[in-house]
CSV table of C-alpha atoms (C1' of nucleotides) in Angstrom, one decimal:
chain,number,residue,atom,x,y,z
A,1,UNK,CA,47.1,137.6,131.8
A,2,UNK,CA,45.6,134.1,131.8
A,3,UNK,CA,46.9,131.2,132.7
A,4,UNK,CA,50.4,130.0,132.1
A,5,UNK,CA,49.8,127.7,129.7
A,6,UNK,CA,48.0,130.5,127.5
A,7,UNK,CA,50.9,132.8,128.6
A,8,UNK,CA,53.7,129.9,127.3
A,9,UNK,CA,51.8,129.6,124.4
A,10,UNK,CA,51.4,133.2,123.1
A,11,UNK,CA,55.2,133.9,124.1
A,12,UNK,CA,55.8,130.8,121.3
A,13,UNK,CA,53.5,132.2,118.5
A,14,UNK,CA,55.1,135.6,119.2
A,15,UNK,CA,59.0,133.8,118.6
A,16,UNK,CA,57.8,131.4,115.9
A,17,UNK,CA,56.6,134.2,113.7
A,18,UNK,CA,59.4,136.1,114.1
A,19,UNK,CA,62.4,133.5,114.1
A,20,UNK,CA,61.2,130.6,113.0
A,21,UNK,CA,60.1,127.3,114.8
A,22,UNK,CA,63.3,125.1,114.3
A,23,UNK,CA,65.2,128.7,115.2
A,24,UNK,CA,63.4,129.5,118.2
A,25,UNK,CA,64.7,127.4,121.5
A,26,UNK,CA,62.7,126.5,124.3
A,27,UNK,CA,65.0,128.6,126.6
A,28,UNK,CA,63.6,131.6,124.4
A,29,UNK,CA,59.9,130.8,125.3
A,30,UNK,CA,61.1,130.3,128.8
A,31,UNK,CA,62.4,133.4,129.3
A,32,UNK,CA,59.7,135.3,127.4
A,33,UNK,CA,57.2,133.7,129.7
A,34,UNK,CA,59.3,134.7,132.4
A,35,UNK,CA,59.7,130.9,133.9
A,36,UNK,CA,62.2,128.6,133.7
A,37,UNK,CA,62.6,126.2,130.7
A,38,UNK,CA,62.1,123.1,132.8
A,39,UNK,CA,58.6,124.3,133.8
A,40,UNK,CA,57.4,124.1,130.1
A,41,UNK,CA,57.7,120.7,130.5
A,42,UNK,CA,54.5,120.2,132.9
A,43,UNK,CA,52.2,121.9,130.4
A,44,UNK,CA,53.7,120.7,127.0
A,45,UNK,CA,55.0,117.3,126.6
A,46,UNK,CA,57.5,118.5,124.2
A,47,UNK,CA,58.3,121.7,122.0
A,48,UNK,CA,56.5,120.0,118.8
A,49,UNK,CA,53.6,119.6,121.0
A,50,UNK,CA,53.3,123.4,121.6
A,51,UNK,CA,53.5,123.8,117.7
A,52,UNK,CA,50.7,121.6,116.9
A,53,UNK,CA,48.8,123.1,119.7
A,54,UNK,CA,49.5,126.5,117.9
A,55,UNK,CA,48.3,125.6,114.5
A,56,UNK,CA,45.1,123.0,115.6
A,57,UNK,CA,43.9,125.6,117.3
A,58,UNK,CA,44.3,128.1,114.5
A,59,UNK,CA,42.5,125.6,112.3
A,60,UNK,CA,39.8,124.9,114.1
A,61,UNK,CA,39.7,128.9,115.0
A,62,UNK,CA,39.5,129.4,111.5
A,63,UNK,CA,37.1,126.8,110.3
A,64,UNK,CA,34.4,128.1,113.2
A,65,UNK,CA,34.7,131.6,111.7
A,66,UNK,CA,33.8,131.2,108.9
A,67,UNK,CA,30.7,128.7,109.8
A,68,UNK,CA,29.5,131.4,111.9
A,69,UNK,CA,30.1,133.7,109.1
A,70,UNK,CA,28.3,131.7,106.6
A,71,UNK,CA,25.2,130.5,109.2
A,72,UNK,CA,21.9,131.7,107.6
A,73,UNK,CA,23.4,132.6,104.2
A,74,UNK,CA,21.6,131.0,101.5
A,75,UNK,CA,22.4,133.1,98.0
A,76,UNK,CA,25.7,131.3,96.4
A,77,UNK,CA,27.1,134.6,95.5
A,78,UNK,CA,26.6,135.9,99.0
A,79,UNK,CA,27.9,132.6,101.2
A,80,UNK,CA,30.9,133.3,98.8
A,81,UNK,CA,31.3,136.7,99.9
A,82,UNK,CA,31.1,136.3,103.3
A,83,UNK,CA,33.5,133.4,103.6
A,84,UNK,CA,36.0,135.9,101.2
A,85,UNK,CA,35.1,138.6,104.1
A,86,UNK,CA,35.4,136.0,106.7
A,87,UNK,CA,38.9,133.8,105.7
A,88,UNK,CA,40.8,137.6,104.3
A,89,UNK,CA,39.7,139.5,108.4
A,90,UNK,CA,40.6,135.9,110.1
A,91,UNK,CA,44.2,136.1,108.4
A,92,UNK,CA,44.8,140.0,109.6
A,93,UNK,CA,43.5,139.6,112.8
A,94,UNK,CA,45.5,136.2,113.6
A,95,UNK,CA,48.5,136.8,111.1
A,96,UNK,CA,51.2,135.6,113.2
A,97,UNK,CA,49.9,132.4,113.9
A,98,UNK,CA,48.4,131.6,110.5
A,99,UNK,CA,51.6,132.3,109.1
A,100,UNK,CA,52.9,129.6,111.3
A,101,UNK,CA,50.4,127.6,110.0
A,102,UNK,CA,51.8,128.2,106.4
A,103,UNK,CA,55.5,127.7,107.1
A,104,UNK,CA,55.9,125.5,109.9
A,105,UNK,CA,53.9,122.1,108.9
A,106,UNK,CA,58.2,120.7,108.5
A,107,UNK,CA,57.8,120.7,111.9
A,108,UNK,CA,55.2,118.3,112.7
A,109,UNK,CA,55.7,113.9,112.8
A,110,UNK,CA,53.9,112.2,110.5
A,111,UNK,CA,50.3,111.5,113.0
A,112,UNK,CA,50.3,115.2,114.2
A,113,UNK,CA,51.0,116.3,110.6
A,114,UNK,CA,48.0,114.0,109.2
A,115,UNK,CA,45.7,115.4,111.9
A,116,UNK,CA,46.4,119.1,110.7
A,117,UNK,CA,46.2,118.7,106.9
A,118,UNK,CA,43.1,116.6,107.8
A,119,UNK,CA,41.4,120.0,109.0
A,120,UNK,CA,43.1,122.1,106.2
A,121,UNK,CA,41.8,119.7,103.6
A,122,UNK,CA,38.0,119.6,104.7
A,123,UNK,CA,38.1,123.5,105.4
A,124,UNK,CA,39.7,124.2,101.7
A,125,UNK,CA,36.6,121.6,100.6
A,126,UNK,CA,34.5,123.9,102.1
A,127,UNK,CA,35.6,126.8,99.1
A,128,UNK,CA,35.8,124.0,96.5
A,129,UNK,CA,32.2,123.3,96.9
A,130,UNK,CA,30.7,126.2,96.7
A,131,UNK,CA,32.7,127.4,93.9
A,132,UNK,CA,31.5,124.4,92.3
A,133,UNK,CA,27.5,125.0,93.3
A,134,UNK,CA,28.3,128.8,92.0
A,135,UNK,CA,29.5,127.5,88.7
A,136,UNK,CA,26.1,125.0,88.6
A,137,UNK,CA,24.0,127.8,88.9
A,138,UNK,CA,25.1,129.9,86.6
A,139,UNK,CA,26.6,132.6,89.0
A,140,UNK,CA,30.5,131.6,88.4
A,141,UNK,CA,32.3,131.7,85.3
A,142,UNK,CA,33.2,128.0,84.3
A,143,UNK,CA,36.7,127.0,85.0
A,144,UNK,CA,38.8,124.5,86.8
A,145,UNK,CA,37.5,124.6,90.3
A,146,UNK,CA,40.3,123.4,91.7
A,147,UNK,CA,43.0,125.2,90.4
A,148,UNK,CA,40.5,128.5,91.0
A,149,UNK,CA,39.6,127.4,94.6
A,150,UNK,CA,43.6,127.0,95.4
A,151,UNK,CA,44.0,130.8,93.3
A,152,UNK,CA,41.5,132.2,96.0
A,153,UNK,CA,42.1,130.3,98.8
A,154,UNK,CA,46.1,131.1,98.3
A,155,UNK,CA,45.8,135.2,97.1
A,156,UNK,CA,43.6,135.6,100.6
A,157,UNK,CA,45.9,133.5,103.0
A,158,UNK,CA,49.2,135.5,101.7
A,159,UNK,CA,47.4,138.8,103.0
A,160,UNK,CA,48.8,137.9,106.2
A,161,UNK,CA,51.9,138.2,104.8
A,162,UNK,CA,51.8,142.2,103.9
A,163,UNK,CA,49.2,143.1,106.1
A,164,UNK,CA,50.3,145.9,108.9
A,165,UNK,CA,48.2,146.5,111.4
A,166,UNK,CA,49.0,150.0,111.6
A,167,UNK,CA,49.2,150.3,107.9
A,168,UNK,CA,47.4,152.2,105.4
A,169,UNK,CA,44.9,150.0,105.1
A,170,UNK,CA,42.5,148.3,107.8
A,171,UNK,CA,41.8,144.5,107.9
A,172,UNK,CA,38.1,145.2,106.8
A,173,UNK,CA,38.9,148.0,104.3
A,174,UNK,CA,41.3,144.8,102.9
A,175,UNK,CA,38.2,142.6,103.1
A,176,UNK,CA,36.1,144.7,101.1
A,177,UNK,CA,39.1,144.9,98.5
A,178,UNK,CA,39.5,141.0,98.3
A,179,UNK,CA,35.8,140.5,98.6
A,180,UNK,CA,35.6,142.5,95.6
A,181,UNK,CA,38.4,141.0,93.3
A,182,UNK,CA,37.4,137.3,94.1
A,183,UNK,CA,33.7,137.3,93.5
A,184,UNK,CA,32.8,140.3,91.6
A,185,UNK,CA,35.7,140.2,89.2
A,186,UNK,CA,37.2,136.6,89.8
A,187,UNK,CA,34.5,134.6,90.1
A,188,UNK,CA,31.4,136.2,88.6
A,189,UNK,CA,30.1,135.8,84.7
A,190,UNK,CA,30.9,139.0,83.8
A,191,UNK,CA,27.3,138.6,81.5
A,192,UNK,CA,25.1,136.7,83.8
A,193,UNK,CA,23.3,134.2,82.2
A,194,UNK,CA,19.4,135.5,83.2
A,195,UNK,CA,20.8,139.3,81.7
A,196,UNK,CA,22.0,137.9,78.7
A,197,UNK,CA,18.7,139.4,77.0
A,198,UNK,CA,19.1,142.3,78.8
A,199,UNK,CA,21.0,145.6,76.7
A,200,UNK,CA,23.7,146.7,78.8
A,201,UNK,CA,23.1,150.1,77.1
A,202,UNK,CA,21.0,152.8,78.3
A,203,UNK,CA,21.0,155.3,76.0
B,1,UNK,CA,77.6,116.9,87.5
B,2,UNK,CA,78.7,120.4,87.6
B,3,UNK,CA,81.4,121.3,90.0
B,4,UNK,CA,81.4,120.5,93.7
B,5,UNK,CA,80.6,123.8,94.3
B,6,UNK,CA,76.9,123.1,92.4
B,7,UNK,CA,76.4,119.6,94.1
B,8,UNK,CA,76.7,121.6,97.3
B,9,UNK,CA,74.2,123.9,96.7
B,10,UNK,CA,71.7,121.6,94.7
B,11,UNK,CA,71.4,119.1,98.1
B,12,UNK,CA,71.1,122.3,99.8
B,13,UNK,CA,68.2,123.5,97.8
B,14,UNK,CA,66.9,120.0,98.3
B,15,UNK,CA,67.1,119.9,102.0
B,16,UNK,CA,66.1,123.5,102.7
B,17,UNK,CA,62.7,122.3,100.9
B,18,UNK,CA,62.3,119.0,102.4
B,19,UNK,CA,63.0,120.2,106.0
B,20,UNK,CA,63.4,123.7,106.3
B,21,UNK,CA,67.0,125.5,106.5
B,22,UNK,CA,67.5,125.5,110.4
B,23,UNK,CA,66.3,121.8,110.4
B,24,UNK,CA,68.8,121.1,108.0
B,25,UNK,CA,72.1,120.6,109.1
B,26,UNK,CA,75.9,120.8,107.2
B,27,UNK,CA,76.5,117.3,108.0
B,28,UNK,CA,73.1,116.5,106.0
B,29,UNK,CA,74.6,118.6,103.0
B,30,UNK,CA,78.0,117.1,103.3
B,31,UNK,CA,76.3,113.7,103.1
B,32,UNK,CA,73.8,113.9,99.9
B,33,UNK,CA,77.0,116.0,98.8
B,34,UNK,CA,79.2,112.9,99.1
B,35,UNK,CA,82.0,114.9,101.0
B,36,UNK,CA,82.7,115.6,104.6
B,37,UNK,CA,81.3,118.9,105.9
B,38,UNK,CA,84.6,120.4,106.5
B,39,UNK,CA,84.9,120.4,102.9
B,40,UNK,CA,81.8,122.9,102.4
B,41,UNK,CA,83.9,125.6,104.5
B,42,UNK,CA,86.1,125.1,101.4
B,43,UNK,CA,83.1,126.4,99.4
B,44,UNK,CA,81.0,128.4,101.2
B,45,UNK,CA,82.2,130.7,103.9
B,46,UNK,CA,79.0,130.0,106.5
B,47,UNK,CA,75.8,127.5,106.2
B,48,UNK,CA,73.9,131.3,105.9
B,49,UNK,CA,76.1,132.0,102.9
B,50,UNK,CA,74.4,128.7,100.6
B,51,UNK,CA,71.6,130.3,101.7
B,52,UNK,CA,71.8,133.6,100.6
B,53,UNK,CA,73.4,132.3,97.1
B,54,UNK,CA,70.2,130.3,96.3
B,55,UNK,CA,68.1,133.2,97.1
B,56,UNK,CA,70.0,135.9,95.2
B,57,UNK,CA,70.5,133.4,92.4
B,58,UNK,CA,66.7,132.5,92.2
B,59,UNK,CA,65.9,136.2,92.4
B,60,UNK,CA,67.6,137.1,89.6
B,61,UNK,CA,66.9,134.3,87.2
B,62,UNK,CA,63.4,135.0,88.1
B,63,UNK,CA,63.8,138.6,87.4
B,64,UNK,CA,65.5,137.7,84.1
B,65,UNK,CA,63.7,135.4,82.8
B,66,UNK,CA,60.1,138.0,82.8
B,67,UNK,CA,62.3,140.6,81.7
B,68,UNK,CA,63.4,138.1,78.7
B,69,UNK,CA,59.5,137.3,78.3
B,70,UNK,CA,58.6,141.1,78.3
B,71,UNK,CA,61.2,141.7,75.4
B,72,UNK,CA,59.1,143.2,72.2
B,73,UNK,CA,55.8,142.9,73.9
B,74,UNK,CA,54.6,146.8,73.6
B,75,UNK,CA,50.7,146.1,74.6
B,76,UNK,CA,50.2,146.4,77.8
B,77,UNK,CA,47.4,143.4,78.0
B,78,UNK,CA,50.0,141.6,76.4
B,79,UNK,CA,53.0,142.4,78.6
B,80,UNK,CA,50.7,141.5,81.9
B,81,UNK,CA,49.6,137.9,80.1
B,82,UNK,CA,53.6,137.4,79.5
B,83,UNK,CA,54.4,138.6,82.8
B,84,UNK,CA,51.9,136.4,84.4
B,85,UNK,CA,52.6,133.1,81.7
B,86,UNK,CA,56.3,133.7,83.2
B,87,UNK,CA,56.1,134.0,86.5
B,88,UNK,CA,53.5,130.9,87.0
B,89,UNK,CA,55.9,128.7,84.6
B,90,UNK,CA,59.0,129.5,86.4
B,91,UNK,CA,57.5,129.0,90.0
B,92,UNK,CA,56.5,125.5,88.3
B,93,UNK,CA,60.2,125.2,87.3
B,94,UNK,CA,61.8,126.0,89.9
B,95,UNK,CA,59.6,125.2,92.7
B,96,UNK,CA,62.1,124.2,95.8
B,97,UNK,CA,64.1,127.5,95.0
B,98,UNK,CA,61.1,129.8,95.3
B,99,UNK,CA,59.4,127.6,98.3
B,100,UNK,CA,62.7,128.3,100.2
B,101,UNK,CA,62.8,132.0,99.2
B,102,UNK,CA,59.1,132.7,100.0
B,103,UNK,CA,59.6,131.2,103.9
B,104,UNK,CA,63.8,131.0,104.7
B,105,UNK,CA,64.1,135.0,104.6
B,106,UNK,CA,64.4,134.6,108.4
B,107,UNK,CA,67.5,132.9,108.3
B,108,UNK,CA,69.1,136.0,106.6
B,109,UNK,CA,71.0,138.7,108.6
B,110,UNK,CA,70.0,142.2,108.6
B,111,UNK,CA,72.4,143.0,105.7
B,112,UNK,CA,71.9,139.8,103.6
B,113,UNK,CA,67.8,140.4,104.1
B,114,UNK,CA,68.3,144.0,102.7
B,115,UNK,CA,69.9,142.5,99.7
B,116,UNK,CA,67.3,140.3,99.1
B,117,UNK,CA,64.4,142.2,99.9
B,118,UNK,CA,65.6,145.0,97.7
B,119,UNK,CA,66.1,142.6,94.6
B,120,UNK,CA,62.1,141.5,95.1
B,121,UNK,CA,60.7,145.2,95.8
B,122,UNK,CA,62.2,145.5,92.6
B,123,UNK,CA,60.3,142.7,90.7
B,124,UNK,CA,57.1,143.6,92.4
B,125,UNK,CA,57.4,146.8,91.2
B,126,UNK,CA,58.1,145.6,87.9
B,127,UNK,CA,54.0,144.4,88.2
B,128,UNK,CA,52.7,147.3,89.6
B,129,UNK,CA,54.3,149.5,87.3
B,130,UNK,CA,52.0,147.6,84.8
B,131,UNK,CA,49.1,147.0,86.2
B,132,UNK,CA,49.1,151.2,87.1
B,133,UNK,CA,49.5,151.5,83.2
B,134,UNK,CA,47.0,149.4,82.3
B,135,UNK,CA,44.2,151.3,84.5
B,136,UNK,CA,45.2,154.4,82.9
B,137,UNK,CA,45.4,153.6,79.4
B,138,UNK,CA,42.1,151.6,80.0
B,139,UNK,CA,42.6,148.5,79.4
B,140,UNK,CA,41.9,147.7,83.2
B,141,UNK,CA,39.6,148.2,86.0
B,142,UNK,CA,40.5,150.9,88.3
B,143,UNK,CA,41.4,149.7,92.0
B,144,UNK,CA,43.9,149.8,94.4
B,145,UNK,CA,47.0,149.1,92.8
B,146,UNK,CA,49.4,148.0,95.6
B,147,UNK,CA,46.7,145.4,97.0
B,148,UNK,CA,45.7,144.3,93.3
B,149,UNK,CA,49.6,143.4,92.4
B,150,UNK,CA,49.6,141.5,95.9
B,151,UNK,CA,47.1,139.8,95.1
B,152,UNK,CA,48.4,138.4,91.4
B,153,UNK,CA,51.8,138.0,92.6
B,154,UNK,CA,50.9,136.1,95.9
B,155,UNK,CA,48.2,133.9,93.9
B,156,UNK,CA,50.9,133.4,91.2
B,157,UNK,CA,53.9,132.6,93.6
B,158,UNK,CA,51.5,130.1,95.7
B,159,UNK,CA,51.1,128.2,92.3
B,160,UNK,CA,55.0,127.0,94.1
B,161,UNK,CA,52.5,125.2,97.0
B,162,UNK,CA,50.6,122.8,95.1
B,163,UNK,CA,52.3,122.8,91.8
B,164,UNK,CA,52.5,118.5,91.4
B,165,UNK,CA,55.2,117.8,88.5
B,166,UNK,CA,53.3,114.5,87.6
B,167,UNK,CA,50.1,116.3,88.7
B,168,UNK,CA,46.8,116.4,86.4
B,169,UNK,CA,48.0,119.3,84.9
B,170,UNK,CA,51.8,120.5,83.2
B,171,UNK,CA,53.3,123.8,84.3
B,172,UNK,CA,52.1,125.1,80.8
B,173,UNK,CA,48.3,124.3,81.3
B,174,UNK,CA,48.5,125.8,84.7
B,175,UNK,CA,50.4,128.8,83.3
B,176,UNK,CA,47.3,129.1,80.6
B,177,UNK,CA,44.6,129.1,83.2
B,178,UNK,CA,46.4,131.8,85.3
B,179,UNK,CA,47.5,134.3,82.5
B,180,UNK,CA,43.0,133.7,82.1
B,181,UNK,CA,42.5,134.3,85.7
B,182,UNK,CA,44.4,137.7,86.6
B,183,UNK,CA,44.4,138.7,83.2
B,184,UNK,CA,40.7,138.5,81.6
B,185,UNK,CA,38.6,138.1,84.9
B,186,UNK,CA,40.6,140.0,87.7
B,187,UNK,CA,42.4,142.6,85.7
B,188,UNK,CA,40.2,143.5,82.9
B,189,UNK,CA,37.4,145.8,82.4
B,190,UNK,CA,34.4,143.4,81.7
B,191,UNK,CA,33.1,146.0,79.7
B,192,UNK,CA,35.7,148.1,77.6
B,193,UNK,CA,34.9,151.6,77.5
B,194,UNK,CA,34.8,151.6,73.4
B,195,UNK,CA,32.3,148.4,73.8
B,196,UNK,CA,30.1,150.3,75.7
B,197,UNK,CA,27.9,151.5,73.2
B,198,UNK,CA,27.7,148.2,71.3
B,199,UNK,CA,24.7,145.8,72.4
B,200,UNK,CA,25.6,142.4,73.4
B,201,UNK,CA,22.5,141.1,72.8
B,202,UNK,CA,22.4,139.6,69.7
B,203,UNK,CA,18.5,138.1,68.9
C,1,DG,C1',53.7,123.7,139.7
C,2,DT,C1',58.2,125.7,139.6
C,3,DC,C1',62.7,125.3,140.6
C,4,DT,C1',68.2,123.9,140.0
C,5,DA,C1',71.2,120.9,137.9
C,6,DT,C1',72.6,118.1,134.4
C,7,DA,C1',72.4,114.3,131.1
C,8,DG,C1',73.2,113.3,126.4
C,9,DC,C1',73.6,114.8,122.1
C,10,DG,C1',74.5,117.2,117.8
C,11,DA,C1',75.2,121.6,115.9
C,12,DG,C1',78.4,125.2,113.2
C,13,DA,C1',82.9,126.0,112.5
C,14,DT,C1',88.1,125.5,112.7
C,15,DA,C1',93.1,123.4,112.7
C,16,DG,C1',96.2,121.4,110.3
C,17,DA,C1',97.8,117.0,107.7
C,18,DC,C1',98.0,115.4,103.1
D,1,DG,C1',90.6,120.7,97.6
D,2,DT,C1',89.4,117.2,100.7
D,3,DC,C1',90.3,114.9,104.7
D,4,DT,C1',90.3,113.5,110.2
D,5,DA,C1',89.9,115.3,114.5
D,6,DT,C1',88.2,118.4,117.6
D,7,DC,C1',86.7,122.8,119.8
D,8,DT,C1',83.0,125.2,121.7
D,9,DC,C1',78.5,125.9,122.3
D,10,DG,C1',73.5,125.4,122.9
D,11,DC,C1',70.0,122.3,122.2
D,12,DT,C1',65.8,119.1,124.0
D,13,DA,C1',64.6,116.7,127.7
D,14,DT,C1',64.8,114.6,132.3
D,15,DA,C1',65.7,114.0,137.6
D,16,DG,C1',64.5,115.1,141.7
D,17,DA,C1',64.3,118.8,145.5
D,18,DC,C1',60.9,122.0,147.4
DNA sequence: GTCTATAGCGAGATAGAC
DNA sequence: GTCTATCTCGCTATAGAC
């Protein structure tokens, strides 16, 4: 079971998915981590602090994912594909709390918020840059890398927001889907530049 | 102005964005209202009720407004760039309303939800209808439809996230690069069945 | 480290005068 | 149609015993 600070916190991910932070009382975690609301109190020094708890972890969660994902990846195209694999399978297998993450930022003060969007930022850099570096080498399409890094970045974080577990499809089966779209379709020149000598037809 | 009904409901729209609709309370509305929050009662029969009238109200000018854009266009290319132009330019244009409806649905009852979620299902389908369409006839690549229209509409909607009104770029640029994106790299064969015999090579 | 008890406050909603 | 006054409730957080 873990200890009851794990216990307290996975009883708040589990209301603040489902009913919102602001909704959800601390009376509501109390009794879903079957102590009494006073108790919370010697392991968080407040409710925002279990929030911010939630989602810095999630962030840094995330960010270590996909480093681990990426470690020993050289090929632009590829690192691409693995962090698509990585960031789409991160957002099924941790959907409740990353959609905390997405929602729930209204709840944070002005330090704790900076902190978080402080991760966000350097981990959304993280795409920017080697969309960018793709485009440099002739493997991407030209185009605004922002506004292409936030069209990726955003189609592959809302998955957590259809994804069923016991759905049709499987998080990795999803994965291969997104991996697909993004770089093969999204991303790639559709006529790479070293096959542009190349006739496409075999007859 | 507008009537005090409208005043009501546009500091509504404005606080539900700024601070989330269970952070916001009736005596914040009353106040950038200019009336005391008895008043409201006069108005609106429950703080869930303004609510569910911006939601309904942004559904279905959303709804209206592609079905407006779709009017004449028979090509189904065509009809999935308009769709796409529309939906980016009114999540530009209307950005608190659709924030609010992409992340306030959990301060809906049950029956109020049903309502809501019954209007969207209906939109999405609108998409999926057309992208379906398009694989048969051709014009795009074959995939799985359900996951491809999640993808364009959640990348589309999320436009609501970052969208900047005195940003670098207008709602019309960013509608531009998008009808681009989903359009000509995601949805599109990259090479057309009756293109397949012609050589791109050109030396 | 968990408990009971409660302080202190502000919420949504209503009553009834004007 | 808007007001003042108030009801009732539940909230976050704290005090202090065990």
């Amino acid at each position: 079971m873990g200890t009851t600070k794990e216990t307290i916190k996975k009883a708040a991910i589990n209301l603040f998915y489902k009913k919102s932070y602001f909704a959800t009382a601390m009376s509501n975690i109390a009794l879903d981590s079957n102590i009494r609301k006073a108790s919370i109190y010697h392991h968080y020094a407040s409710k925002e602090d279990i929030l911010f708890d939630i989602l810095m972890t999630t962030m840094s969660a995330l960010d270590a994912y996909i480093d681990n994902c990426l470690k020993g990846v050289e090929n632009i195209e590829n690192r691409m594909r693995a962090a698509v694999r990585a960031h789409v399978k991160f957002h099924c297998d941790n959907q409740k709390e990353v959609l905390i993450s997405d929602t729930e930022l209204r709840g944070l003060t002005a330090k704790n918020y900076k902190a978080f969007v402080a991760l966000r930022d350097a981990y959304e850099k993280k795409f920017q840059d080697m969309i960018a570096r793709g485009i440099d080498q002739g493997y991407f399409a030209a185009g605004d890398v922002k506004v292409i890094s936030y069209a990726i970045l955003t189609m592959c974080t809302a998955v957590a927001n259809w994804f069923k577990p016991d759905g049709r499809l499987s998080g990795d089966q999803i994965s291969t889907i997104y991996e697909e779209l993004v770089v093969t379709r999204l991303l790639k020149e559709s006529l790479p530049i070293h096959s542009l000598k190349t006739p496409v037809v075999r007859e």
